[in-house]
Amino acid sequence: MLPVDPNKKLSFTRSICDGDLVIVYERHDNMKALKVCKDSVLQNRFGVFKHSDWIGKPFGTKVFSNKGGFIYLLAPTPELWTLVLSHRTQILYIADISLVIMYLEIVPGCLVLESGTGSGSLTTSLARAIAPTGHVYTFDFHEQRAASAREDFEKTGLSSLVTVGVRDIQGQGFPDELSGFADSVFLDLPQPWLAIPSAGKTLKPDGVLCSFSPCIEQVQRACDTLRSNFTDIRIFEVLLRTYEVREGKRDCGQADGGNLGSLPRKRRQRSSEGNSAHDNLSYPSVMARPCSEAKGHTGYLTFARLKCLS
Amino acid sequence: MSQNKSQAVIIQNPRVTWEGCSVLLDINDGDRLVFARLSAASTLKIGNKNFSLQPLIGCPFGSSFQIEIGDKGPFLSRFVASIEGNNAQEKEDFESQEISKDNRALVDNNKAQSLTGEDIDAMRRQGATGDEIVDALIKNSATFEKKTLFSQEKYKLKKQKKYAPKVLLRRPVARSICEAYFKKYPARIGFLRVDTLSLLLSMANVSANSDVLVVDMVGGLLTGAVAERLGGTGYVCGTYLGGTPYPMDIVRIFNFSDEVCNRIVRAALTELSLTPTVTLEQIHQQENELNMECLSNPQMSSSVSIEEISPSEKEISVPVPENVVSLVNKMGKSTKAGNKASQQAIELWKENGFSSLIIAAPELDIWSLLQDIWPLLSNSAPFAIYHQYLQVAPCDSSLMPSCILMMPLATCMHNLQLGKMAIGLQISEPWLREYQVLPSRTHPCMQMNAFGGYILSGTKICSS
């Protein structure tokens, strides 16, 4: 997924090979990840696709089934992975992930701790941010979940950047051998306040901690604990409002310069100089409006910085 | 693990300041934000006095400083905040007091404080520290005891800001730089909010070893943020229309190593475009223009310092090229970021394409720009375009038929769809709300920024 090997970088000359991970794009809300295997086929409502037809084609290409249906084959990215991964837990999405990486000040070479691993959605983006020289240590107390995460990181080619441990961070804290090494710590735990003292020990002075909690009561308690040896405590909620854009016909019959201002925003407007000329005409227009449905809440992001005491 | 430790020893510890390093000084919890370059001669003005920044050199980022009185007068001195004790008791006190106290007895008649301005000046002359003055003010306040614990805290903080200012040493990284500019001079970074910037970097899949093409008309913030994520691998290439690159002074505020600076390059869009091959003459011409841009830097630097600076304070504003240059000479290394992309690199990009694209160019017509840039972007490459305007259209509606309408991102998205140029297209608008979380006083912050701009993102597909 990541160009850890510079030769695997996306390019006009790089083509899909046997064994590559590809994202099969049917529609924006229908994608899946697949390993290309020359003897394999993909079967869906558009027909049967032979993997062997894909080999040698560039990423981003449109491929056809036996029935003439088509899909696109995309190079995997952490964003696409977040949309196709198998949900073993509730996962973090792009808005929270992006703010977490930025606010935790994660750059290549950083050592980052995470608990729990969950489905590995954030972990994949953490790995991208610390590559090629840093490392992510991620912990989950659920053995099977940790094993599935490990398999996923193997599949996405991130295993050299990520170590998955089975450990109850709320109960046992982070391993002692990591003490004082972490640049950043991310907690997604039901009782984050139990893990905060240990997170404080593993962080470098001025290192940043983030705790993700869906409920304000969790935030309240986490903040009470944080105040003893953390500073710069900031709590955010971040959401995305998306827009739908479509082409439609707009009746311009009554349109004149005077009422243009009252038309819906962002709507493409076309009129001609002579108003009388376009009476009762309709024009194809680009119409945009915010999507009616959106996520109203994901979680609160609590950030804090370890005090410099030496 | 041990490998990591030894690495940290060899490389300049990025968590401790050094002579010549760029810092962000946060005075009184964000009341003032000043970018500075630390040297023996640099100073910071607090109140009506200049303080040397020498004591900040060699201190860890995150340390705080306050004013102390020495033999030679006041100076900045580091203080280490103690770990707060068990605050459970405090909380209980607060909760019980909260019930019994209110503001019915407070009368605003300006008689509450018995200490006069002269008294305070006298204390100062006798060498009282700021904290002592704050204590005296509290002792001499007739109403302090009647206030709730919460308003006592507020009172103390207000007086502390005035009489015992604190300076916090912050690391200039994409997060802090973006927040500082957004707070003080948002127009200079095209109103690019920190969460929007973070989304651009994710959506464009900026990762080590990638070659990122940017159109950065936000002062270099975008270029710097991308370079930070590349960590000295891959390239961030800033492209521009016409002969003059867009200013990127903000890049110099980051403490980038040479390896990182070398990965920040610039090339005119005409040079990058596939046809026609650039003649040697044109290259020379462009080089000259680039040099001219360097010469005009002192002028540009003034647009970058966060605070309006008096001449005596000039040493501390960042970036002051003279300072940077002298530093470079002393250390015998070049820290110039944004060199012209080599012909070799340009050829390579023409052959392979860029692996991602980010545009933050509020002043350009996005669609026509995108059409020119499109062939440079590799297949399956993700892109993200930032725009702060809902609509860009001529005021005079009678002009509309005769000119290209710029309904910036919606039109752009529609055209990309029609042309079957990209998939996964989405226009999104981030919404960010900050909270105050305190015992019994948790609520969203009273003031919030209501707009983070629009982003059009998607993935390029092969043209059929």
CSV table of C-alpha atoms in Angstrom, one decimal, chain B residues 2-429:
chain,number,residue,atom,x,y,z
B,2,SER,CA,18.2,0.4,21.4
B,3,GLN,CA,18.6,1.2,17.7
B,4,ASN,CA,16.2,4.0,18.1
B,5,LYS,CA,17.9,5.4,21.1
B,6,SER,CA,21.3,5.6,19.4
B,7,GLN,CA,19.8,7.2,16.3
B,8,ALA,CA,18.4,9.9,18.5
B,9,VAL,CA,21.8,10.7,19.9
B,10,ILE,CA,23.4,11.2,16.5
B,11,ILE,CA,20.7,13.3,15.0
B,12,GLN,CA,20.0,16.8,16.4
B,13,ASN,CA,17.4,16.2,19.1
B,14,PRO,CA,14.4,17.9,17.6
B,15,ARG,CA,12.8,18.3,21.0
B,16,VAL,CA,15.4,20.6,22.4
B,17,THR,CA,16.2,24.1,21.0
B,18,TRP,CA,19.5,25.0,19.5
B,19,GLU,CA,21.2,28.2,18.4
B,20,GLY,CA,19.6,29.3,15.2
B,21,CYS,CA,16.5,27.2,15.6
B,22,SER,CA,13.0,28.5,14.8
B,23,VAL,CA,10.5,28.5,17.6
B,24,LEU,CA,6.9,29.6,18.2
B,25,LEU,CA,6.6,31.6,21.4
B,26,ASP,CA,3.2,31.5,23.0
B,27,ILE,CA,2.7,34.3,25.4
B,28,ASN,CA,0.0,34.0,28.0
B,29,ASP,CA,-1.9,31.0,26.6
B,30,GLY,CA,-2.2,32.2,23.1
B,31,ASP,CA,-2.8,35.9,23.7
B,32,ARG,CA,0.3,36.6,21.6
B,33,LEU,CA,2.0,34.2,19.2
B,34,VAL,CA,5.4,35.1,17.9
B,35,PHE,CA,7.7,33.1,15.5
B,36,ALA,CA,11.3,33.7,16.4
B,37,ARG,CA,14.7,32.4,15.6
B,38,LEU,CA,16.9,31.8,18.7
B,39,SER,CA,20.2,33.5,18.9
B,40,ALA,CA,22.2,35.4,21.5
B,41,ALA,CA,21.1,38.7,20.0
B,42,SER,CA,17.4,38.0,19.5
B,43,THR,CA,14.9,39.6,21.8
B,44,LEU,CA,11.2,39.5,22.6
B,45,LYS,CA,9.3,42.5,23.7
B,46,ILE,CA,6.9,42.0,26.6
B,47,GLY,CA,5.2,45.1,27.9
B,48,ASN,CA,7.6,47.8,27.3
B,49,LYS,CA,10.8,45.8,27.8
B,50,ASN,CA,13.0,43.7,25.5
B,51,PHE,CA,14.0,40.3,26.8
B,52,SER,CA,16.9,38.3,25.5
B,53,LEU,CA,16.0,34.9,24.1
B,54,GLN,CA,19.4,33.5,25.0
B,55,PRO,CA,18.0,31.6,28.0
B,56,LEU,CA,15.7,29.7,25.7
B,57,ILE,CA,18.6,28.1,23.8
B,58,GLY,CA,19.1,24.4,24.8
B,59,CYS,CA,15.8,24.1,26.5
B,60,PRO,CA,13.3,21.4,25.7
B,61,PHE,CA,10.3,22.4,23.6
B,62,GLY,CA,7.3,22.6,25.9
B,63,SER,CA,9.2,24.5,28.6
B,64,SER,CA,7.7,27.7,30.1
B,65,PHE,CA,9.5,30.9,31.1
B,66,GLN,CA,8.6,33.7,33.3
B,67,ILE,CA,10.2,37.0,34.2
B,68,GLU,CA,12.6,37.1,37.1
B,69,ILE,CA,14.6,40.0,38.5
B,70,GLY,CA,18.3,39.6,38.4
B,71,ASP,CA,21.3,41.8,39.1
B,72,LYS,CA,21.1,43.2,35.6
B,73,GLY,CA,17.4,43.7,35.7
B,74,PRO,CA,14.5,41.4,34.6
B,75,PHE,CA,15.2,38.4,32.4
B,76,LEU,CA,13.4,35.3,31.1
B,77,SER,CA,13.9,32.3,33.4
B,78,ARG,CA,12.7,28.8,32.9
B,79,PHE,CA,10.3,27.4,35.5
B,80,VAL,CA,9.2,23.9,35.9
B,81,ALA,CA,5.5,23.5,36.8
B,82,SER,CA,5.1,21.0,39.6
B,83,ILE,CA,2.8,18.0,39.1
B,84,GLU,CA,-0.5,18.9,40.6
B,85,GLY,CA,-1.4,17.0,43.7
B,86,ASN,CA,-4.5,15.0,44.4
B,87,ASN,CA,-7.2,17.3,43.1
B,88,ALA,CA,-10.0,15.2,44.4
B,89,GLN,CA,-10.1,17.4,47.5
B,90,GLU,CA,-10.0,20.5,45.4
B,91,LYS,CA,-12.9,19.2,43.4
B,92,GLU,CA,-15.0,18.5,46.5
B,93,ASP,CA,-14.3,22.0,47.8
B,94,PHE,CA,-15.3,23.4,44.5
B,95,GLU,CA,-18.5,21.5,44.4
B,96,SER,CA,-19.6,22.4,48.0
B,97,GLN,CA,-18.6,26.1,47.6
B,98,GLU,CA,-20.3,26.3,44.3
B,99,ILE,CA,-23.6,25.9,45.9
B,100,SER,CA,-23.1,28.4,48.7
B,101,LYS,CA,-21.7,31.3,46.6
B,102,ASP,CA,-23.1,33.5,43.9
B,103,ASN,CA,-22.7,37.1,42.7
B,104,ARG,CA,-25.5,38.8,44.6
B,105,ALA,CA,-23.1,40.7,46.8
B,106,LEU,CA,-20.8,41.9,44.0
B,107,VAL,CA,-21.2,45.6,43.2
B,108,ASP,CA,-19.3,47.0,40.3
B,109,ASN,CA,-18.3,50.4,41.9
B,110,ASN,CA,-14.5,50.2,41.1
B,111,LYS,CA,-13.7,50.2,44.9
B,112,ALA,CA,-12.9,46.6,45.3
B,113,GLN,CA,-9.2,47.0,44.9
B,114,SER,CA,-7.4,49.0,47.5
B,115,LEU,CA,-4.0,48.7,45.9
B,116,THR,CA,-3.2,51.7,43.7
B,117,GLY,CA,-1.1,51.9,40.5
B,118,GLU,CA,1.5,53.7,42.5
B,119,ASP,CA,1.6,51.0,45.1
B,120,ILE,CA,2.3,48.4,42.4
B,121,ASP,CA,5.0,50.5,40.8
B,122,ALA,CA,6.6,50.9,44.2
B,123,MET,CA,6.5,47.1,44.7
B,124,ARG,CA,8.1,46.7,41.3
B,125,ARG,CA,10.9,49.1,42.2
B,126,GLN,CA,11.6,47.1,45.3
B,127,GLY,CA,12.1,44.0,43.1
B,128,ALA,CA,8.8,42.2,43.7
B,129,THR,CA,8.1,39.4,41.3
B,130,GLY,CA,5.0,39.2,39.2
B,131,ASP,CA,3.6,36.5,41.4
B,132,GLU,CA,4.1,38.6,44.5
B,133,ILE,CA,2.2,41.4,42.9
B,134,VAL,CA,-0.6,39.1,42.0
B,135,ASP,CA,-0.8,37.8,45.6
B,136,ALA,CA,-0.8,41.4,46.9
B,137,LEU,CA,-3.7,42.2,44.5
B,138,ILE,CA,-5.7,39.3,45.8
B,139,LYS,CA,-5.0,40.2,49.4
B,140,ASN,CA,-6.1,43.7,48.8
B,141,SER,CA,-9.2,42.8,46.9
B,142,ALA,CA,-12.3,43.3,49.0
B,143,THR,CA,-14.4,41.0,46.8
B,144,PHE,CA,-12.0,38.2,46.0
B,145,GLU,CA,-13.2,36.0,48.9
B,146,LYS,CA,-16.8,36.4,47.9
B,147,LYS,CA,-16.2,35.2,44.4
B,148,THR,CA,-16.9,31.6,43.4
B,149,LEU,CA,-13.8,29.4,43.1
B,150,PHE,CA,-14.3,29.6,39.3
B,151,SER,CA,-14.3,33.4,39.2
B,152,GLN,CA,-11.4,33.5,41.7
B,153,GLU,CA,-9.4,31.4,39.2
B,154,LYS,CA,-10.4,33.7,36.4
B,155,TYR,CA,-9.4,36.8,38.4
B,156,LYS,CA,-6.0,35.2,39.3
B,157,LEU,CA,-5.4,34.3,35.6
B,158,LYS,CA,-6.3,37.8,34.4
B,159,LYS,CA,-3.9,39.4,36.9
B,160,GLN,CA,-1.2,36.8,36.3
B,161,LYS,CA,-1.3,37.6,32.5
B,162,LYS,CA,-0.7,41.3,33.3
B,163,TYR,CA,1.8,41.1,36.0
B,164,ALA,CA,3.5,37.7,35.6
B,165,PRO,CA,3.4,36.9,31.9
B,166,LYS,CA,4.3,33.4,30.8
B,167,VAL,CA,6.2,32.4,27.7
B,168,LEU,CA,5.7,28.9,26.4
B,169,LEU,CA,8.2,27.5,23.9
B,170,ARG,CA,6.4,25.6,21.2
B,171,ARG,CA,7.8,23.5,18.3
B,172,PRO,CA,7.0,25.0,14.9
B,173,VAL,CA,5.3,22.1,13.1
B,174,ALA,CA,2.5,22.0,10.7
B,175,ARG,CA,-0.1,21.9,13.5
B,176,SER,CA,1.2,24.9,15.5
B,177,ILE,CA,2.2,27.0,12.5
B,178,CYS,CA,-1.3,26.5,10.9
B,179,GLU,CA,-3.1,27.3,14.1
B,180,ALA,CA,-1.0,30.4,14.8
B,181,TYR,CA,-1.6,31.8,11.3
B,182,PHE,CA,-5.3,30.8,11.4
B,183,LYS,CA,-5.7,32.6,14.7
B,184,LYS,CA,-3.8,35.8,13.8
B,185,TYR,CA,-3.6,36.2,10.1
B,186,PRO,CA,-6.0,33.7,8.4
B,187,ALA,CA,-6.1,35.5,5.1
B,188,ARG,CA,-2.4,34.8,4.6
B,189,ILE,CA,-3.0,31.1,4.5
B,190,GLY,CA,-6.2,31.3,2.5
B,191,PHE,CA,-8.3,30.6,5.6
B,192,LEU,CA,-6.9,27.0,5.6
B,193,ARG,CA,-7.9,25.6,8.9
B,194,VAL,CA,-5.8,22.9,10.6
B,195,ASP,CA,-8.4,20.1,10.2
B,196,THR,CA,-8.8,21.0,6.5
B,197,LEU,CA,-5.1,20.9,6.0
B,198,SER,CA,-4.9,17.5,7.7
B,199,LEU,CA,-7.7,16.3,5.4
B,200,LEU,CA,-5.9,17.5,2.3
B,201,LEU,CA,-2.8,15.5,3.3
B,202,SER,CA,-4.8,12.3,3.9
B,203,MET,CA,-7.0,12.6,0.9
B,204,ALA,CA,-4.0,13.1,-1.3
B,205,ASN,CA,-2.3,10.1,0.3
B,206,VAL,CA,0.9,12.0,1.2
B,207,SER,CA,3.4,9.4,2.3
B,208,ALA,CA,7.1,8.9,2.4
B,209,ASN,CA,8.6,8.3,-1.1
B,210,SER,CA,5.7,9.9,-2.9
B,211,ASP,CA,6.1,12.7,-5.5
B,212,VAL,CA,3.5,15.3,-4.6
B,213,LEU,CA,2.6,18.1,-6.9
B,214,VAL,CA,1.2,21.2,-5.1
B,215,VAL,CA,-0.2,24.5,-6.2
B,216,ASP,CA,0.4,26.4,-3.0
B,217,MET,CA,-1.0,29.9,-2.9
B,218,VAL,CA,-1.3,29.8,0.9
B,219,GLY,CA,2.1,31.1,1.7
B,220,GLY,CA,4.0,27.8,1.7
B,221,LEU,CA,2.0,26.3,4.5
B,222,LEU,CA,0.8,23.5,2.3
B,223,THR,CA,4.3,22.8,0.9
B,224,GLY,CA,5.8,22.8,4.4
B,225,ALA,CA,3.1,20.4,5.7
B,226,VAL,CA,3.7,18.0,2.8
B,227,ALA,CA,7.5,18.2,3.2
B,228,GLU,CA,7.0,17.4,6.9
B,229,ARG,CA,5.2,14.2,6.0
B,230,LEU,CA,7.8,13.2,3.4
B,231,GLY,CA,10.6,13.4,5.9
B,232,GLY,CA,13.3,13.9,3.4
B,233,THR,CA,12.1,11.2,0.9
B,234,GLY,CA,10.2,11.7,-2.4
B,235,TYR,CA,9.5,15.2,-3.6
B,236,VAL,CA,7.1,18.0,-3.1
B,237,CYS,CA,7.1,20.1,-6.3
B,238,GLY,CA,5.4,23.5,-6.2
B,239,THR,CA,4.1,24.5,-9.5
B,240,TYR,CA,2.9,27.9,-10.7
B,241,LEU,CA,1.4,29.7,-13.6
B,242,GLY,CA,3.5,32.4,-15.2
B,243,GLY,CA,7.2,33.1,-14.5
B,244,THR,CA,7.2,33.7,-10.8
B,245,PRO,CA,6.8,31.0,-8.2
B,246,TYR,CA,4.3,31.8,-5.4
B,247,PRO,CA,5.8,32.9,-2.1
B,248,MET,CA,6.5,30.1,0.3
B,249,ASP,CA,8.1,31.9,3.2
B,250,ILE,CA,6.2,29.8,5.8
B,251,VAL,CA,8.4,26.8,4.8
B,252,ARG,CA,11.3,28.5,6.6
B,253,ILE,CA,9.5,28.5,9.9
B,254,PHE,CA,9.7,24.7,10.0
B,255,ASN,CA,13.0,23.5,11.4
B,256,PHE,CA,13.7,21.4,8.2
B,257,SER,CA,17.0,19.6,7.8
B,258,ASP,CA,18.9,19.9,4.6
B,259,GLU,CA,17.5,16.5,3.5
B,260,VAL,CA,14.0,17.8,3.8
B,261,CYS,CA,14.8,21.1,2.2
B,262,ASN,CA,16.4,19.4,-0.8
B,263,ARG,CA,13.1,17.6,-1.4
B,264,ILE,CA,11.2,20.9,-1.8
B,265,VAL,CA,11.4,22.1,-5.3
B,266,ARG,CA,9.6,24.3,-7.7
B,267,ALA,CA,8.9,24.2,-11.4
B,268,ALA,CA,6.7,26.3,-13.7
B,269,LEU,CA,3.7,24.5,-15.0
B,270,THR,CA,4.9,25.2,-18.6
B,271,GLU,CA,8.1,23.4,-17.8
B,272,LEU,CA,6.3,20.4,-16.4
B,273,SER,CA,3.8,20.1,-19.2
B,274,LEU,CA,4.4,17.5,-21.7
B,275,THR,CA,4.6,19.6,-24.9
B,276,PRO,CA,6.7,21.5,-26.0
B,277,THR,CA,10.2,20.8,-24.6
B,278,VAL,CA,11.5,23.9,-22.8
B,279,THR,CA,14.3,25.7,-24.6
B,280,LEU,CA,17.5,26.5,-22.8
B,281,GLU,CA,16.8,30.2,-23.2
B,282,GLN,CA,13.5,29.8,-21.3
B,283,ILE,CA,15.2,28.0,-18.5
B,284,HIS,CA,17.7,30.8,-18.1
B,285,GLN,CA,14.9,33.3,-18.1
B,286,GLN,CA,13.1,31.4,-15.4
B,287,GLU,CA,16.2,31.1,-13.4
B,288,ASN,CA,16.6,34.8,-13.5
B,289,GLU,CA,13.1,35.3,-12.3
B,290,LEU,CA,13.7,32.9,-9.5
B,291,ASN,CA,16.8,34.9,-8.4
B,292,MET,CA,14.8,38.1,-8.5
B,293,GLU,CA,12.3,36.5,-6.2
B,294,CYS,CA,15.1,35.6,-3.8
B,295,LEU,CA,16.3,39.2,-3.8
B,296,SER,CA,12.9,40.5,-3.0
B,297,ASN,CA,12.7,38.4,0.0
B,298,PRO,CA,13.2,41.0,2.7
B,299,GLN,CA,10.1,42.6,1.6
B,300,MET,CA,8.2,39.4,1.7
B,301,SER,CA,9.4,38.4,5.1
B,302,SER,CA,7.4,41.2,6.6
B,303,SER,CA,4.3,39.5,5.4
B,304,VAL,CA,5.3,36.4,7.3
B,305,SER,CA,6.0,37.5,10.8
B,306,ILE,CA,3.0,36.9,12.9
B,307,GLU,CA,3.2,40.1,14.8
B,308,GLU,CA,3.8,43.6,13.5
B,309,ILE,CA,7.3,44.2,14.5
B,310,SER,CA,9.2,47.2,15.6
B,311,PRO,CA,12.7,47.7,14.1
B,312,SER,CA,14.4,46.8,17.3
B,313,GLU,CA,12.5,43.5,17.4
B,314,LYS,CA,13.5,42.5,13.9
B,315,GLU,CA,15.9,39.8,15.0
B,316,ILE,CA,13.1,37.7,16.3
B,317,SER,CA,10.7,37.7,13.4
B,318,VAL,CA,10.8,34.8,11.2
B,319,PRO,CA,12.1,34.5,8.6
B,320,VAL,CA,14.5,37.4,8.4
B,321,PRO,CA,16.7,36.4,5.6
B,322,GLU,CA,19.8,38.2,6.8
B,323,ASN,CA,19.6,36.2,9.9
B,324,VAL,CA,19.1,32.9,8.1
B,325,VAL,CA,21.9,33.6,5.7
B,326,SER,CA,24.4,34.5,8.4
B,327,LEU,CA,23.4,31.3,10.1
B,328,VAL,CA,23.9,29.3,7.0
B,329,ASN,CA,27.3,30.8,6.5
B,330,LYS,CA,28.3,30.0,10.1
B,331,MET,CA,27.3,26.4,9.8
B,332,GLY,CA,28.5,26.1,6.3
B,333,LYS,CA,25.3,24.5,5.1
B,334,SER,CA,22.5,25.5,2.7
B,335,THR,CA,19.0,25.5,4.1
B,336,LYS,CA,17.4,26.9,1.0
B,337,ALA,CA,14.2,25.1,0.3
B,338,GLY,CA,12.3,25.6,-3.0
B,339,ASN,CA,15.1,25.3,-5.5
B,340,LYS,CA,14.3,24.9,-9.1
B,341,ALA,CA,13.5,21.3,-9.9
B,342,SER,CA,16.3,19.7,-11.8
B,343,GLN,CA,15.8,18.9,-15.5
B,344,GLN,CA,16.4,15.3,-14.6
B,345,ALA,CA,13.6,15.3,-12.0
B,346,ILE,CA,11.3,17.0,-14.5
B,347,GLU,CA,12.0,14.4,-17.1
B,348,LEU,CA,11.3,11.7,-14.5
B,349,TRP,CA,7.9,13.2,-13.6
B,350,LYS,CA,7.0,13.5,-17.3
B,351,GLU,CA,7.7,9.8,-17.6
B,352,ASN,CA,6.1,8.6,-14.4
B,353,GLY,CA,3.7,11.2,-13.3
B,354,PHE,CA,3.2,12.6,-9.8
B,355,SER,CA,1.7,10.2,-7.2
B,356,SER,CA,-0.6,12.9,-5.7
B,357,LEU,CA,-1.8,16.4,-6.3
B,358,ILE,CA,-3.0,19.0,-3.8
B,359,ILE,CA,-4.3,22.4,-4.9
B,360,ALA,CA,-4.8,25.3,-2.6
B,361,ALA,CA,-5.2,28.2,-5.0
B,362,PRO,CA,-8.1,30.4,-4.1
B,363,GLU,CA,-7.2,32.9,-6.7
B,364,LEU,CA,-7.1,30.7,-9.7
B,365,ASP,CA,-9.8,29.2,-11.9
B,366,ILE,CA,-9.6,25.7,-10.6
B,367,TRP,CA,-11.1,24.0,-13.7
B,368,SER,CA,-8.8,25.5,-16.2
B,369,LEU,CA,-5.8,24.9,-13.9
B,370,LEU,CA,-6.8,21.3,-13.3
B,371,GLN,CA,-7.1,20.7,-17.0
B,372,ASP,CA,-3.5,21.8,-17.5
B,373,ILE,CA,-2.2,19.8,-14.6
B,374,TRP,CA,-4.2,16.6,-15.2
B,375,PRO,CA,-1.7,14.9,-17.6
B,376,LEU,CA,1.0,15.2,-15.0
B,377,LEU,CA,-0.9,13.1,-12.5
B,378,SER,CA,-0.3,9.4,-12.5
B,379,ASN,CA,-3.2,6.9,-13.0
B,380,SER,CA,-5.0,5.9,-9.8
B,381,ALA,CA,-3.4,8.9,-8.1
B,382,PRO,CA,-5.5,10.6,-5.5
B,383,PHE,CA,-6.0,14.4,-5.5
B,384,ALA,CA,-7.5,17.0,-3.2
B,385,ILE,CA,-8.4,20.5,-4.1
B,386,TYR,CA,-9.1,23.2,-1.4
B,387,HIS,CA,-11.3,26.2,-2.1
B,388,GLN,CA,-12.8,28.7,0.3
B,389,TYR,CA,-15.5,30.1,-1.8
B,390,LEU,CA,-19.1,28.8,-2.3
B,391,GLN,CA,-19.3,30.7,-5.5
B,392,VAL,CA,-17.2,32.8,-7.8
B,393,ALA,CA,-19.3,34.5,-10.4
B,394,PRO,CA,-19.4,37.9,-12.0
B,395,CYS,CA,-21.4,40.4,-10.0
B,396,ASP,CA,-23.0,41.7,-13.1
B,397,SER,CA,-25.3,38.9,-14.3
B,398,SER,CA,-25.4,40.2,-17.8
B,399,LEU,CA,-21.8,39.3,-18.1
B,400,MET,CA,-22.5,35.7,-17.3
B,401,PRO,CA,-23.1,34.3,-20.8
B,402,SER,CA,-20.0,35.8,-22.1
B,403,CYS,CA,-17.5,34.5,-19.5
B,404,ILE,CA,-16.7,31.2,-17.9
B,405,LEU,CA,-18.6,30.8,-14.7
B,406,MET,CA,-16.6,29.6,-11.8
B,407,MET,CA,-18.8,27.7,-9.4
B,408,PRO,CA,-15.5,26.4,-8.3
B,409,LEU,CA,-15.6,22.9,-6.9
B,410,ALA,CA,-19.1,21.8,-8.0
B,411,THR,CA,-18.4,22.6,-11.6
B,412,CYS,CA,-15.0,21.0,-11.4
B,413,MET,CA,-16.5,17.9,-10.0
B,414,HIS,CA,-19.2,17.8,-12.6
B,415,ASN,CA,-16.7,18.2,-15.4
B,416,LEU,CA,-14.5,15.4,-14.0
B,417,GLN,CA,-17.5,13.2,-13.9
B,418,LEU,CA,-18.6,14.0,-17.4
B,419,GLY,CA,-15.1,13.6,-18.8
B,420,LYS,CA,-14.8,10.2,-17.0
B,421,MET,CA,-11.5,11.5,-15.6
B,422,ALA,CA,-11.9,10.6,-12.0
B,423,ILE,CA,-13.9,8.4,-9.6
B,424,GLY,CA,-14.6,8.5,-5.9
B,425,LEU,CA,-15.4,12.2,-6.3
B,426,GLN,CA,-16.6,14.0,-3.2
B,427,ILE,CA,-17.0,17.6,-2.1
B,428,SER,CA,-16.7,17.8,1.7
B,429,GLU,CA,-16.7,20.6,4.2
